[in-house]
Amino acid sequence: MISENLALVKNRIAEAARRSGRPPESVRLVAVSKGAPADRIKLARSAGAELFGENKVQEARDKIAQLGREDFSWHFIGHLQKNKVKYVFDLFDMIHSVDSLALAGALHAEALKRGTVMPILLQVNVSGEESKFGAAPGELEDLLSGVSRLSGVRVRGLMTIPPYRPDPEASRRHFARLREVRDRLAGLHIENVSLDELSMGMSNDFEIAVEEGATLARVGTAIFGERQETALP
């Protein structure tokens, strides 16, 4: 089932990319494996998934201890608390959810200790929902300017999570807004900042996200089925 689901999702991404005038390979699938056990993640990897997204540090630590990093690429897509920063460097290749200079600074400090650089995306709250994490679009220029001075992190793009609506078309304006914000900021040519990546779209609306420019589509339920939530932090 996972193999068939994965093939269908990849095909839907490819078709959406073509509708937007882009080659399918311009969009990478993030198989969101939160709540999925290690054996199902292994099945997805065998079926061709390469990039996996987790949103809880402890859950990811347990899975990655079983599955390793050699044959898997892991991205952190959840809200990251500063007291968990020291763990993410041993687990993840990118953080999608940096939403403050304080968090970027904590990642920078840990990166300096380790002699490395962590690729990050800045999370943007394009909808203005109070329940959502993320910087407001109007705060991004100052945030980017500050983060660009931190040598331990490197901004690669932006991420957003729109309000959930049953109709995926309702997400389109939020995805378009993120792309417009990205395009404006890219025109500023801020040093040490790359804005090539747009992480947006989930199982219910990823095709709309791809049509609006997503380069990283975060899809979980459509691949793994309904997940079992865990209380791990």
PDB file of C-alpha atoms in Angstrom:
ATOM      1  CA  MET A   1       0.000   0.000   0.000  1.00  0.00           C
ATOM      2  CA  ILE A   2       2.793   2.434   0.878  1.00  0.00           C
ATOM      3  CA  SER A   3       4.485   1.776  -2.456  1.00  0.00           C
ATOM      4  CA  GLU A   4       1.269   2.484  -4.365  1.00  0.00           C
ATOM      5  CA  ASN A   5       0.516   5.573  -2.285  1.00  0.00           C
ATOM      6  CA  LEU A   6       4.006   6.930  -2.830  1.00  0.00           C
ATOM      7  CA  ALA A   7       3.841   6.401  -6.584  1.00  0.00           C
ATOM      8  CA  LEU A   8       0.485   8.183  -6.741  1.00  0.00           C
ATOM      9  CA  VAL A   9       1.732  11.155  -4.697  1.00  0.00           C
ATOM     10  CA  LYS A  10       4.844  11.485  -6.852  1.00  0.00           C
ATOM     11  CA  ASN A  11       2.716  11.424  -9.992  1.00  0.00           C
ATOM     12  CA  ARG A  12       0.381  14.086  -8.599  1.00  0.00           C
ATOM     13  CA  ILE A  13       3.373  16.276  -7.719  1.00  0.00           C
ATOM     14  CA  ALA A  14       4.811  15.835 -11.209  1.00  0.00           C
ATOM     15  CA  GLU A  15       1.526  16.789 -12.869  1.00  0.00           C
ATOM     16  CA  ALA A  16       1.120  19.844 -10.623  1.00  0.00           C
ATOM     17  CA  ALA A  17       4.676  20.929 -11.403  1.00  0.00           C
ATOM     18  CA  ARG A  18       3.982  20.670 -15.129  1.00  0.00           C
ATOM     19  CA  ARG A  19       0.829  22.747 -14.701  1.00  0.00           C
ATOM     20  CA  SER A  20       2.983  25.451 -13.116  1.00  0.00           C
ATOM     21  CA  GLY A  21       5.442  25.329 -16.006  1.00  0.00           C
ATOM     22  CA  ARG A  22       8.187  23.660 -13.990  1.00  0.00           C
ATOM     23  CA  PRO A  23       9.944  20.316 -14.399  1.00  0.00           C
ATOM     24  CA  PRO A  24       8.834  17.642 -11.900  1.00  0.00           C
ATOM     25  CA  GLU A  25      12.362  17.360 -10.539  1.00  0.00           C
ATOM     26  CA  SER A  26      12.130  20.942  -9.269  1.00  0.00           C
ATOM     27  CA  VAL A  27       9.906  19.675  -6.429  1.00  0.00           C
ATOM     28  CA  ARG A  28      11.135  17.345  -3.700  1.00  0.00           C
ATOM     29  CA  LEU A  29       8.767  15.196  -1.691  1.00  0.00           C
ATOM     30  CA  VAL A  30       9.163  15.271   2.085  1.00  0.00           C
ATOM     31  CA  ALA A  31       7.546  12.056   3.311  1.00  0.00           C
ATOM     32  CA  VAL A  32       6.180  13.166   6.677  1.00  0.00           C
ATOM     33  CA  SER A  33       6.839  10.159   8.883  1.00  0.00           C
ATOM     34  CA  LYS A  34       5.709  11.569  12.236  1.00  0.00           C
ATOM     35  CA  GLY A  35       3.619   8.919  13.961  1.00  0.00           C
ATOM     36  CA  ALA A  36       4.758   6.243  11.496  1.00  0.00           C
ATOM     37  CA  PRO A  37       6.752   3.315  12.925  1.00  0.00           C
ATOM     38  CA  ALA A  38      10.236   2.552  11.679  1.00  0.00           C
ATOM     39  CA  ASP A  39       9.158  -0.491   9.663  1.00  0.00           C
ATOM     40  CA  ARG A  40       6.716   1.589   7.592  1.00  0.00           C
ATOM     41  CA  ILE A  41       9.355   4.256   7.032  1.00  0.00           C
ATOM     42  CA  LYS A  42      11.708   1.535   5.822  1.00  0.00           C
ATOM     43  CA  LEU A  43       9.033   0.374   3.362  1.00  0.00           C
ATOM     44  CA  ALA A  44       8.686   3.923   2.052  1.00  0.00           C
ATOM     45  CA  ARG A  45      12.456   4.182   1.644  1.00  0.00           C
ATOM     46  CA  SER A  46      12.529   0.896  -0.280  1.00  0.00           C
ATOM     47  CA  ALA A  47       9.735   2.242  -2.506  1.00  0.00           C
ATOM     48  CA  GLY A  48      11.791   5.297  -3.427  1.00  0.00           C
ATOM     49  CA  ALA A  49      11.182   7.956  -0.768  1.00  0.00           C
ATOM     50  CA  GLU A  50      14.457   9.632   0.146  1.00  0.00           C
ATOM     51  CA  LEU A  51      13.580  12.616   2.318  1.00  0.00           C
ATOM     52  CA  PHE A  52      11.623  12.237   5.549  1.00  0.00           C
ATOM     53  CA  GLY A  53      10.106  14.851   7.834  1.00  0.00           C
ATOM     54  CA  GLU A  54       9.700  14.587  11.601  1.00  0.00           C
ATOM     55  CA  ASN A  55       8.180  17.093  14.003  1.00  0.00           C
ATOM     56  CA  LYS A  56       9.197  15.791  17.432  1.00  0.00           C
ATOM     57  CA  VAL A  57      12.826  15.492  18.449  1.00  0.00           C
ATOM     58  CA  GLN A  58      12.504  12.512  20.796  1.00  0.00           C
ATOM     59  CA  GLU A  59      10.370  10.499  18.378  1.00  0.00           C
ATOM     60  CA  ALA A  60      12.891  11.207  15.632  1.00  0.00           C
ATOM     61  CA  ARG A  61      15.826  10.190  17.853  1.00  0.00           C
ATOM     62  CA  ASP A  62      14.231   6.820  18.497  1.00  0.00           C
ATOM     63  CA  LYS A  63      13.517   6.171  14.813  1.00  0.00           C
ATOM     64  CA  ILE A  64      16.849   7.404  13.526  1.00  0.00           C
ATOM     65  CA  ALA A  65      18.612   5.194  16.084  1.00  0.00           C
ATOM     66  CA  GLN A  66      16.928   2.262  14.325  1.00  0.00           C
ATOM     67  CA  LEU A  67      17.128   3.449  10.720  1.00  0.00           C
ATOM     68  CA  GLY A  68      20.303   5.534  10.630  1.00  0.00           C
ATOM     69  CA  ARG A  69      21.193   8.532   8.502  1.00  0.00           C
ATOM     70  CA  GLU A  70      23.321   6.927   5.817  1.00  0.00           C
ATOM     71  CA  ASP A  71      20.428   5.980   3.517  1.00  0.00           C
ATOM     72  CA  PHE A  72      17.909   8.557   4.744  1.00  0.00           C
ATOM     73  CA  SER A  73      17.725  12.332   4.662  1.00  0.00           C
ATOM     74  CA  TRP A  74      15.847  13.753   7.647  1.00  0.00           C
ATOM     75  CA  HIS A  75      14.287  17.217   7.915  1.00  0.00           C
ATOM     76  CA  PHE A  76      12.798  18.709  11.081  1.00  0.00           C
ATOM     77  CA  ILE A  77       9.418  20.280  10.313  1.00  0.00           C
ATOM     78  CA  GLY A  78       7.895  20.920  13.753  1.00  0.00           C
ATOM     79  CA  HIS A  79       8.178  23.694  16.306  1.00  0.00           C
ATOM     80  CA  LEU A  80      11.712  23.580  17.730  1.00  0.00           C
ATOM     81  CA  GLN A  81      12.282  24.513  21.355  1.00  0.00           C
ATOM     82  CA  LYS A  82      15.648  26.039  22.180  1.00  0.00           C
ATOM     83  CA  ASN A  83      16.374  23.343  24.768  1.00  0.00           C
ATOM     84  CA  LYS A  84      16.233  20.736  21.969  1.00  0.00           C
ATOM     85  CA  VAL A  85      18.699  22.517  19.687  1.00  0.00           C
ATOM     86  CA  LYS A  86      21.685  20.487  20.890  1.00  0.00           C
ATOM     87  CA  TYR A  87      20.063  17.291  19.610  1.00  0.00           C
ATOM     88  CA  VAL A  88      19.062  18.289  16.095  1.00  0.00           C
ATOM     89  CA  PHE A  89      22.574  18.397  14.654  1.00  0.00           C
ATOM     90  CA  ASP A  90      22.988  14.648  15.105  1.00  0.00           C
ATOM     91  CA  LEU A  91      19.612  13.964  13.515  1.00  0.00           C
ATOM     92  CA  PHE A  92      18.615  16.390  10.781  1.00  0.00           C
ATOM     93  CA  ASP A  93      19.931  17.797   7.512  1.00  0.00           C
ATOM     94  CA  MET A  94      17.642  20.853   7.542  1.00  0.00           C
ATOM     95  CA  ILE A  95      15.319  22.698   9.936  1.00  0.00           C
ATOM     96  CA  HIS A  96      12.125  24.018   8.293  1.00  0.00           C
ATOM     97  CA  SER A  97      10.720  25.942  11.247  1.00  0.00           C
ATOM     98  CA  VAL A  98      13.024  28.729  12.425  1.00  0.00           C
ATOM     99  CA  ASP A  99      10.764  31.629  13.390  1.00  0.00           C
ATOM    100  CA  SER A 100      12.894  33.943  15.526  1.00  0.00           C
ATOM    101  CA  LEU A 101      16.356  35.427  15.780  1.00  0.00           C
ATOM    102  CA  ALA A 102      16.681  33.832  19.227  1.00  0.00           C
ATOM    103  CA  LEU A 103      16.171  30.324  17.822  1.00  0.00           C
ATOM    104  CA  ALA A 104      18.506  31.019  14.899  1.00  0.00           C
ATOM    105  CA  GLY A 105      21.074  32.276  17.406  1.00  0.00           C
ATOM    106  CA  ALA A 106      20.815  29.099  19.470  1.00  0.00           C
ATOM    107  CA  LEU A 107      21.341  26.982  16.346  1.00  0.00           C
ATOM    108  CA  HIS A 108      24.265  29.193  15.339  1.00  0.00           C
ATOM    109  CA  ALA A 109      25.951  28.808  18.737  1.00  0.00           C
ATOM    110  CA  GLU A 110      25.611  25.016  18.664  1.00  0.00           C
ATOM    111  CA  ALA A 111      26.863  24.899  15.074  1.00  0.00           C
ATOM    112  CA  LEU A 112      29.979  26.854  16.039  1.00  0.00           C
ATOM    113  CA  LYS A 113      30.738  24.335  18.791  1.00  0.00           C
ATOM    114  CA  ARG A 114      30.523  21.568  16.218  1.00  0.00           C
ATOM    115  CA  GLY A 115      32.298  23.340  13.377  1.00  0.00           C
ATOM    116  CA  THR A 116      29.360  22.981  11.010  1.00  0.00           C
ATOM    117  CA  VAL A 117      26.573  24.957   9.346  1.00  0.00           C
ATOM    118  CA  MET A 118      22.871  24.073   9.619  1.00  0.00           C
ATOM    119  CA  PRO A 119      20.649  24.811   6.599  1.00  0.00           C
ATOM    120  CA  ILE A 120      17.381  26.394   7.738  1.00  0.00           C
ATOM    121  CA  LEU A 121      14.079  27.664   6.420  1.00  0.00           C
ATOM    122  CA  LEU A 122      12.288  30.575   8.050  1.00  0.00           C
ATOM    123  CA  GLN A 123       8.712  29.792   9.045  1.00  0.00           C
ATOM    124  CA  VAL A 124       6.261  32.486   7.976  1.00  0.00           C
ATOM    125  CA  ASN A 125       2.749  32.936   9.362  1.00  0.00           C
ATOM    126  CA  VAL A 126       1.169  34.260   6.182  1.00  0.00           C
ATOM    127  CA  SER A 127      -2.402  33.829   7.442  1.00  0.00           C
ATOM    128  CA  GLY A 128      -1.938  35.770  10.674  1.00  0.00           C
ATOM    129  CA  GLU A 129      -3.516  32.934  12.677  1.00  0.00           C
ATOM    130  CA  GLU A 130      -2.689  33.359  16.360  1.00  0.00           C
ATOM    131  CA  SER A 131      -2.443  29.589  16.811  1.00  0.00           C
ATOM    132  CA  LYS A 132       0.289  29.273  14.186  1.00  0.00           C
ATOM    133  CA  PHE A 133       4.009  29.707  14.757  1.00  0.00           C
ATOM    134  CA  GLY A 134       6.019  31.797  12.330  1.00  0.00           C
ATOM    135  CA  ALA A 135       7.213  35.312  11.711  1.00  0.00           C
ATOM    136  CA  ALA A 136       4.810  37.796  10.163  1.00  0.00           C
ATOM    137  CA  PRO A 137       5.648  38.723   6.557  1.00  0.00           C
ATOM    138  CA  GLY A 138       6.411  42.278   7.641  1.00  0.00           C
ATOM    139  CA  GLU A 139       9.036  41.044  10.108  1.00  0.00           C
ATOM    140  CA  LEU A 140      10.981  38.970   7.617  1.00  0.00           C
ATOM    141  CA  GLU A 141      13.321  41.600   6.237  1.00  0.00           C
ATOM    142  CA  ASP A 142      14.680  42.420   9.688  1.00  0.00           C
ATOM    143  CA  LEU A 143      14.783  38.731  10.635  1.00  0.00           C
ATOM    144  CA  LEU A 144      16.677  37.823   7.479  1.00  0.00           C
ATOM    145  CA  SER A 145      19.105  40.659   8.038  1.00  0.00           C
ATOM    146  CA  GLY A 146      19.833  39.418  11.549  1.00  0.00           C
ATOM    147  CA  VAL A 147      20.091  35.742  10.644  1.00  0.00           C
ATOM    148  CA  SER A 148      22.364  36.509   7.687  1.00  0.00           C
ATOM    149  CA  ARG A 149      25.047  37.580  10.180  1.00  0.00           C
ATOM    150  CA  LEU A 150      25.056  34.171  11.896  1.00  0.00           C
ATOM    151  CA  SER A 151      27.714  31.989  10.301  1.00  0.00           C
ATOM    152  CA  GLY A 152      26.442  28.768  11.887  1.00  0.00           C
ATOM    153  CA  VAL A 153      23.170  28.759   9.954  1.00  0.00           C
ATOM    154  CA  ARG A 154      22.347  29.322   6.313  1.00  0.00           C
ATOM    155  CA  VAL A 155      18.900  30.404   5.170  1.00  0.00           C
ATOM    156  CA  ARG A 156      17.752  28.321   2.190  1.00  0.00           C
ATOM    157  CA  GLY A 157      14.158  29.502   1.882  1.00  0.00           C
ATOM    158  CA  LEU A 158      10.780  29.889   3.569  1.00  0.00           C
ATOM    159  CA  MET A 159       8.093  27.607   5.009  1.00  0.00           C
ATOM    160  CA  THR A 160       4.435  28.114   5.845  1.00  0.00           C
ATOM    161  CA  ILE A 161       1.451  26.165   7.189  1.00  0.00           C
ATOM    162  CA  PRO A 162      -1.884  27.688   6.131  1.00  0.00           C
ATOM    163  CA  PRO A 163      -5.101  27.245   8.108  1.00  0.00           C
ATOM    164  CA  TYR A 164      -6.679  23.862   7.483  1.00  0.00           C
ATOM    165  CA  ARG A 165      -9.703  24.023   5.220  1.00  0.00           C
ATOM    166  CA  PRO A 166     -11.548  21.041   3.655  1.00  0.00           C
ATOM    167  CA  ASP A 167     -11.315  22.718   0.237  1.00  0.00           C
ATOM    168  CA  PRO A 168      -7.649  22.731  -0.831  1.00  0.00           C
ATOM    169  CA  GLU A 169      -8.278  25.747  -3.060  1.00  0.00           C
ATOM    170  CA  ALA A 170      -8.671  27.796   0.125  1.00  0.00           C
ATOM    171  CA  SER A 171      -4.920  27.399   0.689  1.00  0.00           C
ATOM    172  CA  ARG A 172      -3.935  28.838  -2.685  1.00  0.00           C
ATOM    173  CA  ARG A 173      -3.858  32.486  -1.615  1.00  0.00           C
ATOM    174  CA  HIS A 174      -1.599  31.659   1.331  1.00  0.00           C
ATOM    175  CA  PHE A 175       0.838  29.745  -0.867  1.00  0.00           C
ATOM    176  CA  ALA A 176       0.803  32.524  -3.452  1.00  0.00           C
ATOM    177  CA  ARG A 177       1.449  35.039  -0.693  1.00  0.00           C
ATOM    178  CA  LEU A 178       4.526  33.140   0.508  1.00  0.00           C
ATOM    179  CA  ARG A 179       5.884  33.021  -3.036  1.00  0.00           C
ATOM    180  CA  GLU A 180       5.308  36.755  -3.450  1.00  0.00           C
ATOM    181  CA  VAL A 181       7.047  37.474  -0.141  1.00  0.00           C
ATOM    182  CA  ARG A 182       9.962  35.264  -1.192  1.00  0.00           C
ATOM    183  CA  ASP A 183      10.274  36.992  -4.549  1.00  0.00           C
ATOM    184  CA  ARG A 184      10.323  40.421  -2.923  1.00  0.00           C
ATOM    185  CA  LEU A 185      12.947  39.407  -0.367  1.00  0.00           C
ATOM    186  CA  ALA A 186      15.071  37.681  -3.002  1.00  0.00           C
ATOM    187  CA  GLY A 187      15.225  41.012  -4.808  1.00  0.00           C
ATOM    188  CA  LEU A 188      17.007  42.523  -1.805  1.00  0.00           C
ATOM    189  CA  HIS A 189      20.034  40.244  -2.388  1.00  0.00           C
ATOM    190  CA  ILE A 190      20.806  39.863   1.310  1.00  0.00           C
ATOM    191  CA  GLU A 191      24.292  38.429   1.760  1.00  0.00           C
ATOM    192  CA  ASN A 192      24.555  34.792   2.912  1.00  0.00           C
ATOM    193  CA  VAL A 193      20.852  34.206   2.246  1.00  0.00           C
ATOM    194  CA  SER A 194      19.438  31.867  -0.400  1.00  0.00           C
ATOM    195  CA  LEU A 195      15.682  31.760  -0.948  1.00  0.00           C
ATOM    196  CA  ASP A 196      15.482  28.918  -3.449  1.00  0.00           C
ATOM    197  CA  GLU A 197      13.277  26.685  -1.287  1.00  0.00           C
ATOM    198  CA  LEU A 198       9.567  27.037  -0.549  1.00  0.00           C
ATOM    199  CA  SER A 199       8.315  24.384   1.881  1.00  0.00           C
ATOM    200  CA  MET A 200       4.534  24.341   1.677  1.00  0.00           C
ATOM    201  CA  GLY A 201       1.642  21.986   1.161  1.00  0.00           C
ATOM    202  CA  MET A 202       0.452  18.887   3.020  1.00  0.00           C
ATOM    203  CA  SER A 203      -1.627  15.850   2.122  1.00  0.00           C
ATOM    204  CA  ASN A 204      -4.838  17.799   1.534  1.00  0.00           C
ATOM    205  CA  ASP A 205      -3.388  20.657  -0.532  1.00  0.00           C
ATOM    206  CA  PHE A 206       0.083  19.768  -1.829  1.00  0.00           C
ATOM    207  CA  GLU A 207      -0.943  19.972  -5.485  1.00  0.00           C
ATOM    208  CA  ILE A 208      -2.112  23.562  -4.984  1.00  0.00           C
ATOM    209  CA  ALA A 209       1.165  24.317  -3.200  1.00  0.00           C
ATOM    210  CA  VAL A 210       3.190  22.919  -6.092  1.00  0.00           C
ATOM    211  CA  GLU A 211       1.145  24.920  -8.593  1.00  0.00           C
ATOM    212  CA  GLU A 212       2.047  28.021  -6.561  1.00  0.00           C
ATOM    213  CA  GLY A 213       5.774  27.272  -6.463  1.00  0.00           C
ATOM    214  CA  ALA A 214       6.528  24.777  -3.693  1.00  0.00           C
ATOM    215  CA  THR A 215       9.925  23.106  -3.965  1.00  0.00           C
ATOM    216  CA  LEU A 216       9.411  20.954  -0.852  1.00  0.00           C
ATOM    217  CA  ALA A 217       5.984  19.302  -0.446  1.00  0.00           C
ATOM    218  CA  ARG A 218       5.330  17.798   2.993  1.00  0.00           C
ATOM    219  CA  VAL A 219       3.053  14.769   2.569  1.00  0.00           C
ATOM    220  CA  GLY A 220       2.329  12.229   5.295  1.00  0.00           C
ATOM    221  CA  THR A 221      -1.196  10.815   5.488  1.00  0.00           C
ATOM    222  CA  ALA A 222      -1.471  10.319   1.717  1.00  0.00           C
ATOM    223  CA  ILE A 223       1.586   8.034   1.943  1.00  0.00           C
ATOM    224  CA  PHE A 224       1.440   6.376   5.361  1.00  0.00           C
ATOM    225  CA  GLY A 225      -2.296   6.557   6.085  1.00  0.00           C
ATOM    226  CA  GLU A 226      -3.827   8.016   9.225  1.00  0.00           C
ATOM    227  CA  ARG A 227      -1.130   8.274  11.856  1.00  0.00           C
ATOM    228  CA  GLN A 228      -1.087   7.374  15.507  1.00  0.00           C
ATOM    229  CA  GLU A 229      -0.215  10.464  17.499  1.00  0.00           C
ATOM    230  CA  THR A 230       2.431  10.175  20.183  1.00  0.00           C
ATOM    231  CA  ALA A 231       2.924  12.180  23.356  1.00  0.00           C
ATOM    232  CA  LEU A 232       6.682  12.333  22.953  1.00  0.00           C
ATOM    233  CA  PRO A 233       8.145  15.876  22.951  1.00  0.00           C
TER     234      PRO A 233
END
